[in-house]
Amino acid sequence: MSTIVATQTSCEVCGHTAWQHIDTLTSGIWDKQAKELKRQVLRFPIGQCQHCSHVQVTIPYTDAIFGALYFSNALEPDMWCDTPEGEKSPYEEMSAFFASYIKMGAHIVDFGAGGGATLKHIDSQFKEFSIKLSSVDFHDHIQSNTVEHITANLNQLDTILPHFAKYPINIAISTHVLEHIVEPVRYLTQMSECLVEDGIIFIEVPDCSPDAFTDNLGVTNIVHCQHIHYYTKDSLKLIAEKAGLKIINQQQLTTGDIPRLLLLLKKVTTVQISHHSVIKHSAKLAVEQRFSQYNGYLGALFNRIQQKLTQQEKVGLWGIGGDFYLLIQSYPSILTAIENQKIMLYDYELAGHTFAGQEILSSTGLELVVNIVYIVPIYAPTRERMTKLSQNWHPQIIDPYLDFE
């Protein structure tokens, strides 16, 4: 096991360096160079600024950390569970939020477009407006004839400002991106510099406001190693003001268990910010709830495993990722059971490697399993996909968290 360490950083809202520690997120990746897996561990302390109360990771995101977190150019999986029949998808809700601002010939640009789900929805629903669509991201995952792609590092938008000086933007959108950005004030400021005079910015972030839905944050990715900042309505109001913007509309929604905060921002001519601005309602409570709930899920899985082992039954674990690693860190007896061949390990991508001396089997063989196999990942969309994939397999493949929920 190796660990990347870093020194403390300053608050990206007020610049101060005094923090109240909330908790530490442990993440990492598997080193797969050898047959036996080793974990490269990354630890992210999360704190509340003692000056303005903003909540963020309190170490700097170095090139080494970015390299470990964004090591692949593969498209990230969708963060949403499947939309129930008859309900609007998150992308429909997003576009509906700013639809009244879409005008004929508008230039709409998605900063951090990813697979382009939002742009594709806009393209299909507003064809009569002859909209020009553009995406800004490090990789072009959209590969569309109707979407112009501009390659850029989202933390360095200054490199593409000349492009948008020639082709200014009517509506800039950036959904579930601001939490990944190192300097959110600078990011919003540079986005605003790309707008036409009356242009708007649409932002969506995970909502950590005290009045947001936070009953089941343990199954969400609201606290994630790639999330540098944790926002509330109050903190985003202050950040927008510092970027020379004002909120002209906001909405709180919940999709599945994910609380969402949608904002429309507009440039202001006069910036007035109190030098003693303090965020009244911070993200501290939501972050604390997530850790508490997540640990509850780990405990529920351990109890299910321990019950079977006590009955002298073999157990299988499917999904040898971050949750698995935290499980064995929290409950070392699980590692002992693996070493003693009492627990079998299954994972499609890691098949053929070994962990604690035991070979990891391919999940394609789960159709023939005879022992109880527990789905390990806690993240709801991953669990949903694994459950659907295995629904026609052996009934012994179980989601161990359903009773806990």
mmCIF file of N, CA and C in Angstrom, residues 81-94 254-256:
data_model
loop_
_atom_site.group_PDB
_atom_site.id
_atom_site.type_symbol
_atom_site.label_atom_id
_atom_site.label_comp_id
_atom_site.label_asym_id
_atom_site.label_seq_id
_atom_site.Cartn_x
_atom_site.Cartn_y
_atom_site.Cartn_z
ATOM 1 N N CYS A 81 -29.597 6.834 -11.462
ATOM 2 C CA CYS A 81 -30.300 5.576 -11.693
ATOM 3 C C CYS A 81 -31.274 5.776 -12.848
ATOM 4 N N ASP A 82 -31.828 4.694 -13.363
ATOM 5 C CA ASP A 82 -32.787 4.793 -14.461
ATOM 6 C C ASP A 82 -33.987 5.631 -14.031
ATOM 7 N N THR A 83 -34.482 6.469 -14.955
ATOM 8 C CA THR A 83 -35.641 7.309 -14.664
ATOM 9 C C THR A 83 -36.911 6.466 -14.679
ATOM 10 N N PRO A 84 -37.699 6.491 -13.601
ATOM 11 C CA PRO A 84 -38.956 5.727 -13.580
ATOM 12 C C PRO A 84 -39.894 6.175 -14.700
ATOM 13 N N GLU A 85 -40.660 5.248 -15.214
ATOM 14 C CA GLU A 85 -41.585 5.543 -16.306
ATOM 15 C C GLU A 85 -42.567 6.633 -15.880
ATOM 16 N N GLY A 86 -42.751 7.607 -16.763
ATOM 17 C CA GLY A 86 -43.680 8.688 -16.488
ATOM 18 C C GLY A 86 -43.064 9.890 -15.804
ATOM 19 N N GLU A 87 -41.804 9.783 -15.374
ATOM 20 C CA GLU A 87 -41.128 10.901 -14.726
ATOM 21 C C GLU A 87 -40.123 11.542 -15.675
ATOM 22 N N LYS A 88 -39.795 12.802 -15.411
ATOM 23 C CA LYS A 88 -38.808 13.506 -16.221
ATOM 24 C C LYS A 88 -37.404 13.067 -15.826
ATOM 25 N N SER A 89 -36.534 12.942 -16.827
ATOM 26 C CA SER A 89 -35.134 12.649 -16.537
ATOM 27 C C SER A 89 -34.471 13.907 -15.982
ATOM 28 N N PRO A 90 -33.326 13.774 -15.296
ATOM 29 C CA PRO A 90 -32.615 14.961 -14.817
ATOM 30 C C PRO A 90 -32.278 15.933 -15.947
ATOM 31 N N TYR A 91 -31.991 15.401 -17.144
ATOM 32 C CA TYR A 91 -31.623 16.269 -18.265
ATOM 33 C C TYR A 91 -32.832 17.061 -18.765
ATOM 34 N N GLU A 92 -34.006 16.460 -18.716
ATOM 35 C CA GLU A 92 -35.230 17.197 -19.048
ATOM 36 C C GLU A 92 -35.472 18.314 -18.041
ATOM 37 N N GLU A 93 -35.252 18.016 -16.765
ATOM 38 C CA GLU A 93 -35.465 19.025 -15.728
ATOM 39 C C GLU A 93 -34.464 20.162 -15.857
ATOM 40 N N MET A 94 -33.226 19.833 -16.216
ATOM 41 C CA MET A 94 -32.214 20.871 -16.402
ATOM 42 C C MET A 94 -32.602 21.820 -17.530
ATOM 43 N N THR A 254 -34.711 16.661 -6.067
ATOM 44 C CA THR A 254 -34.105 15.409 -5.624
ATOM 45 C C THR A 254 -34.365 14.350 -6.673
ATOM 46 N N THR A 255 -33.318 13.687 -7.131
ATOM 47 C CA THR A 255 -33.444 12.570 -8.069
ATOM 48 C C THR A 255 -32.881 11.330 -7.397
ATOM 49 N N GLY A 256 -33.732 10.330 -7.212
ATOM 50 C CA GLY A 256 -33.311 9.185 -6.415
ATOM 51 C C GLY A 256 -33.016 9.669 -5.010
#
